PDB file of C-alpha atoms in Angstrom:
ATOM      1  CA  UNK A   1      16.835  -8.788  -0.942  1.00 47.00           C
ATOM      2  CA  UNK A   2      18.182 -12.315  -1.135  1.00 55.00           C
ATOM      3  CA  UNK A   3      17.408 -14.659  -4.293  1.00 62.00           C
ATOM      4  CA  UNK A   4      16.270 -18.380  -3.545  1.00 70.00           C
ATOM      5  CA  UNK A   5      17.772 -20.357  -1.394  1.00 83.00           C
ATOM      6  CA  UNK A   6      17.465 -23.670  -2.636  1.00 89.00           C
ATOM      7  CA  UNK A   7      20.201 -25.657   0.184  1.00 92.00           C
ATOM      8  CA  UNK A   8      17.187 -24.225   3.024  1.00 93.00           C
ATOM      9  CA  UNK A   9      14.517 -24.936   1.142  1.00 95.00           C
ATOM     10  CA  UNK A  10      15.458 -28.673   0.717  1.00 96.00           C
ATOM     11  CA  UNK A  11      16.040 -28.680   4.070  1.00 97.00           C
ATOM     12  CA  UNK A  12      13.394 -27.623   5.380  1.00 97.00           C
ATOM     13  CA  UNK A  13      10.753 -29.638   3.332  1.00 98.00           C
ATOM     14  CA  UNK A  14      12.690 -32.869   4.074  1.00 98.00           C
ATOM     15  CA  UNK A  15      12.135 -31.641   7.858  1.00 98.00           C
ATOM     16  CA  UNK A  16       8.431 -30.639   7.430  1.00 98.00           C
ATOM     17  CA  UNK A  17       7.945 -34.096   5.732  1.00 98.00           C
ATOM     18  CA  UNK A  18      10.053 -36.099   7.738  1.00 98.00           C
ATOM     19  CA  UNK A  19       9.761 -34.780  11.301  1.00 98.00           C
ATOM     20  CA  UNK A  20       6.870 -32.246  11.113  1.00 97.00           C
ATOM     21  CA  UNK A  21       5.493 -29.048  11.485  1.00 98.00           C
ATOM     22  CA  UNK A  22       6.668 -28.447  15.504  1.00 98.00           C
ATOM     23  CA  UNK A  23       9.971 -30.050  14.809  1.00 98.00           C
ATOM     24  CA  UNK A  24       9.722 -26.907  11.599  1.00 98.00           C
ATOM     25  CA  UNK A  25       8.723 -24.262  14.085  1.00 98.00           C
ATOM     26  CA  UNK A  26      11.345 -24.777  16.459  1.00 98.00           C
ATOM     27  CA  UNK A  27      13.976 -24.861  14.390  1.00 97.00           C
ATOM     28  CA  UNK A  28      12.969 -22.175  11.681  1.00 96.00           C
ATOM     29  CA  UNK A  29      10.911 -19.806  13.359  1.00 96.00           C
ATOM     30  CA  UNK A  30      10.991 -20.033  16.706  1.00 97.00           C
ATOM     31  CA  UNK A  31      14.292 -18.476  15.755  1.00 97.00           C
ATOM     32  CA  UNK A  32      13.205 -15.464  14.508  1.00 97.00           C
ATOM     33  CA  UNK A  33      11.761 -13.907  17.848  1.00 97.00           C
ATOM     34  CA  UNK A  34      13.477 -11.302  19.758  1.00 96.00           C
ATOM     35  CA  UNK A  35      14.672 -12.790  23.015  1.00 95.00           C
ATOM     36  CA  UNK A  36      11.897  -9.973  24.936  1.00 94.00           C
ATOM     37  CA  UNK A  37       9.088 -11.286  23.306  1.00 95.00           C
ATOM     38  CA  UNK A  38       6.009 -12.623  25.261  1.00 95.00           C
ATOM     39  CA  UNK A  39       5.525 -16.137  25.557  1.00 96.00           C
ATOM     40  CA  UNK A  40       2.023 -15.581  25.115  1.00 96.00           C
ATOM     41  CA  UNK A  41       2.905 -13.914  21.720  1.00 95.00           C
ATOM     42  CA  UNK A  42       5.296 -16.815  20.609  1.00 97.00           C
ATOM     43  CA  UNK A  43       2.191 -19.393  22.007  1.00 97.00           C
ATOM     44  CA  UNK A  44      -0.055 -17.604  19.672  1.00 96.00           C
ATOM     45  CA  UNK A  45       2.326 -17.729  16.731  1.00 97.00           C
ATOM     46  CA  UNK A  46       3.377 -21.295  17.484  1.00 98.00           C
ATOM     47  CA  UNK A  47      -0.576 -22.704  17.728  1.00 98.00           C
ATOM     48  CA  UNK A  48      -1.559 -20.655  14.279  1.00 97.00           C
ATOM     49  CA  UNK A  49       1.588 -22.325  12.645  1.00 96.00           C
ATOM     50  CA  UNK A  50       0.983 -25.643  13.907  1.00 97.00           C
ATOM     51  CA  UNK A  51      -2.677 -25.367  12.863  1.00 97.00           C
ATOM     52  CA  UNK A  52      -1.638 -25.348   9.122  1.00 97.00           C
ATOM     53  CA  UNK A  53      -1.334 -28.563   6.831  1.00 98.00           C
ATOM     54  CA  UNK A  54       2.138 -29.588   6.641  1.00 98.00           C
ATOM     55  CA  UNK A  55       1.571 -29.914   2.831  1.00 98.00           C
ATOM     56  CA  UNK A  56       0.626 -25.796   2.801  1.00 98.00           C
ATOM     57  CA  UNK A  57       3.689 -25.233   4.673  1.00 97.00           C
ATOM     58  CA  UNK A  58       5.464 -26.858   2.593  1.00 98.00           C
ATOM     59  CA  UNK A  59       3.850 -25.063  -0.527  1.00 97.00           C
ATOM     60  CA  UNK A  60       4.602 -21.688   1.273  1.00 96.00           C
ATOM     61  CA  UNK A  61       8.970 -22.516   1.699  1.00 96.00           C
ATOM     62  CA  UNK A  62       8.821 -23.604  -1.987  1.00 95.00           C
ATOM     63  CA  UNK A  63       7.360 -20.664  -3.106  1.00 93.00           C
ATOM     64  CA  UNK A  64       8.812 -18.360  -0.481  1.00 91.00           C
ATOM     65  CA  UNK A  65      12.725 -19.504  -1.361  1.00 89.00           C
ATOM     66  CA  UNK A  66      11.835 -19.944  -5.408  1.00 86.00           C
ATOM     67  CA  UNK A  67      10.709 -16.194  -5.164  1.00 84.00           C
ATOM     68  CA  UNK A  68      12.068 -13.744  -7.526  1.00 82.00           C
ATOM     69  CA  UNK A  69      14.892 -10.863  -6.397  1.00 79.00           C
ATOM     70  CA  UNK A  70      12.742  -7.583  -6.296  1.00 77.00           C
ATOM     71  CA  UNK A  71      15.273  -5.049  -5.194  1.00 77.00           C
ATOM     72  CA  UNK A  72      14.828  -3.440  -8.780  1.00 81.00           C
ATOM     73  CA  UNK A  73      11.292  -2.527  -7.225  1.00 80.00           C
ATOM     74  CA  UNK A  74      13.160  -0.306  -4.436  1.00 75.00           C
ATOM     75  CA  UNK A  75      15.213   1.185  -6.785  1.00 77.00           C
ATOM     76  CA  UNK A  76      12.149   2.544  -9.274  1.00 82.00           C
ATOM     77  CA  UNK A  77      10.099   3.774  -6.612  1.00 82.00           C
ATOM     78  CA  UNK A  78      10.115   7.397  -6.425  1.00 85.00           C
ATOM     79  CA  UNK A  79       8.025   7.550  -2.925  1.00 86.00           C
ATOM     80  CA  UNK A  80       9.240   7.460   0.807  1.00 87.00           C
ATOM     81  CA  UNK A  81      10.245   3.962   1.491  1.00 88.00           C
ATOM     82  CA  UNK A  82      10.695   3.005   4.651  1.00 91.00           C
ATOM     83  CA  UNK A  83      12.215  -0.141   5.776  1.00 93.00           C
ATOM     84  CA  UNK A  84      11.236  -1.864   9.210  1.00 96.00           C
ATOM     85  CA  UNK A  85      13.196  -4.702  10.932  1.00 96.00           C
ATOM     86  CA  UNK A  86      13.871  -5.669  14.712  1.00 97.00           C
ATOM     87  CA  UNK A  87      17.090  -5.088  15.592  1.00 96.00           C
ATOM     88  CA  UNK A  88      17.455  -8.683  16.509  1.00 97.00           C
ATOM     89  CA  UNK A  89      16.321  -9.783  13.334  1.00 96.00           C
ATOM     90  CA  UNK A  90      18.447 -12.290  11.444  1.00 91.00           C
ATOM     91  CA  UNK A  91      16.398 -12.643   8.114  1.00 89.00           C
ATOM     92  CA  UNK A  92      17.327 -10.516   6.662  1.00 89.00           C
ATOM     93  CA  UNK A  93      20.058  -8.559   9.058  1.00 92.00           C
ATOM     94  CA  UNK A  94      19.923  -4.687  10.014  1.00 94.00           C
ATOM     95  CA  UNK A  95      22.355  -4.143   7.459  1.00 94.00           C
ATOM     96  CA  UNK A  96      20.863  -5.891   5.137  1.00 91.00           C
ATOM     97  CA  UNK A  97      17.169  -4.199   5.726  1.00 91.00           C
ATOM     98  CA  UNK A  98      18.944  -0.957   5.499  1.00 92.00           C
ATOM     99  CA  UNK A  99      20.807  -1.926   2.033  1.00 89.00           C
ATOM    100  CA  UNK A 100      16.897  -1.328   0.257  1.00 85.00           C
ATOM    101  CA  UNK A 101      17.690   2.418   0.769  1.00 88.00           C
ATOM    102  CA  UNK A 102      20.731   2.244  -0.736  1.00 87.00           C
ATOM    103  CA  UNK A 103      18.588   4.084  -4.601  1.00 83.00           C
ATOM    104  CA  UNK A 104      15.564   5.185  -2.451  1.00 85.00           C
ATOM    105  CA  UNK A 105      14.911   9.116  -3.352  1.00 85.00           C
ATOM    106  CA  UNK A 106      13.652   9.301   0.532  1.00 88.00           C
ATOM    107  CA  UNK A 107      13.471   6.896   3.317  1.00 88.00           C
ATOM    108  CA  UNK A 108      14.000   5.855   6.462  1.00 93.00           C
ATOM    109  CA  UNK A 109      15.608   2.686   8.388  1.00 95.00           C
ATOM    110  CA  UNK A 110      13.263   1.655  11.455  1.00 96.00           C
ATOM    111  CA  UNK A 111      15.214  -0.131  13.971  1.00 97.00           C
ATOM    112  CA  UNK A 112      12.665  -1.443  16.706  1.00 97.00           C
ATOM    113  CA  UNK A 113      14.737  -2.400  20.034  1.00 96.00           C
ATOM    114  CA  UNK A 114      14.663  -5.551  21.207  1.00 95.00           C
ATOM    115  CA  UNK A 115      12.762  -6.948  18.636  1.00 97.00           C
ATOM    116  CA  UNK A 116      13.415  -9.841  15.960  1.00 97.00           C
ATOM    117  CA  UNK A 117      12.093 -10.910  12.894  1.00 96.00           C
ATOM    118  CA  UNK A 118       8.268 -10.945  13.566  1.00 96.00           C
ATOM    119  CA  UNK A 119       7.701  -7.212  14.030  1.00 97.00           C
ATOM    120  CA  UNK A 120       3.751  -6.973  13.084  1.00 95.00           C
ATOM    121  CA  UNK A 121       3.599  -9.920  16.640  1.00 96.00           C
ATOM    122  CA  UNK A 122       6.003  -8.172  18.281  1.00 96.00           C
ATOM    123  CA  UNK A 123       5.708  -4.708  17.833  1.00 96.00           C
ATOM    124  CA  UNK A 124       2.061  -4.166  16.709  1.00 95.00           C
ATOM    125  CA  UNK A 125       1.903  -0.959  18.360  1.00 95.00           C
ATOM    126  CA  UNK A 126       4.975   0.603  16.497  1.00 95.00           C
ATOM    127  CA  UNK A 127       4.681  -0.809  13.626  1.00 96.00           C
ATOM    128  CA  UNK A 128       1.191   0.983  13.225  1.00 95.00           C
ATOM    129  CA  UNK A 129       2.618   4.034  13.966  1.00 94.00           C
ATOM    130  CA  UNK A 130       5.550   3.599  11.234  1.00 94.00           C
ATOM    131  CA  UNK A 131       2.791   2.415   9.004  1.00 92.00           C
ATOM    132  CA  UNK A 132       0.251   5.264   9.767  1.00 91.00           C
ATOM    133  CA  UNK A 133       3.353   8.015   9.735  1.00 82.00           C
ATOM    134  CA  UNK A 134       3.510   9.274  12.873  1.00 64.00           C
ATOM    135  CA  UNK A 135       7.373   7.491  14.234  1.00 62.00           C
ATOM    136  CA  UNK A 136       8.295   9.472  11.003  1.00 54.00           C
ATOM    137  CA  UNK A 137       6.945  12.438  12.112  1.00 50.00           C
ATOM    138  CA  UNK A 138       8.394  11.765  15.476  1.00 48.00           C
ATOM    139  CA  UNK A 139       4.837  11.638  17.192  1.00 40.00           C
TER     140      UNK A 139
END
């Protein structure tokens, strides 16, 4: 897991306060899609992010890039952990998902093709599979 990230954070709030919250999406999360996705997905992403205040937004990057690092959580844990990212996804990268195993007792990297950052909008159906045990159990 990456720490804060201060340089983005500025960034971005000066954006979201200067420009807005579509002038945000496009350039932050828009991003973050696999390049397969459906439109109508991204629409429905776009209009739920857009229908936020800019100054909750704005709470949310604070808080999100002031977070604490919690990889000492993955190394405690003594259960399965498994990790799921797109393989598209930039933040964080495949090989950085993957590094949260490195202590795990047992787990499992979950690559989902052509997917990005946004699994649970673009991969609903596999991710509830992952989640409910099943793509472990190769079902």
């Amino acid at each position: 897991e990456t720490g804060p990230e201060p340089t983005l954070r500025d960034e971005a709030v000066r954006l979201l306060s200067g420009a807005g919250l579509a002038a945000a999406w496009e350039k932050y999360w828009r991003p973050l899609f696999g390049p397969l996705v459906s439109e109508g997905r991204v629409e429905v992403a776009r209009r739920n992010a857009l229908g936020q205040s800019v100054d909750d937004i704005i709470r949310g990057v604070r808080v999100f890039h002031g977070r604490q690092d919690r990889s000492d959580l993955h190394d405690a844990w003594r259960g399965r952990l498994d990790v799921v990212c797109g393989e598209h996804d930039r933040a964080p990268t495949v090989e950085a998902a993957s590094a949260a195993l490195d202590h795990a007792e047992q787990g499992c990297l979950h690559v989902l093709d052509d997917v990005g950052h946004c699994v649970p909008i673009e991969a609903p159906v596999q991710l509830a599979r992952i989640i409910g045990g099943h793509e472990a159990q190769g079902l």
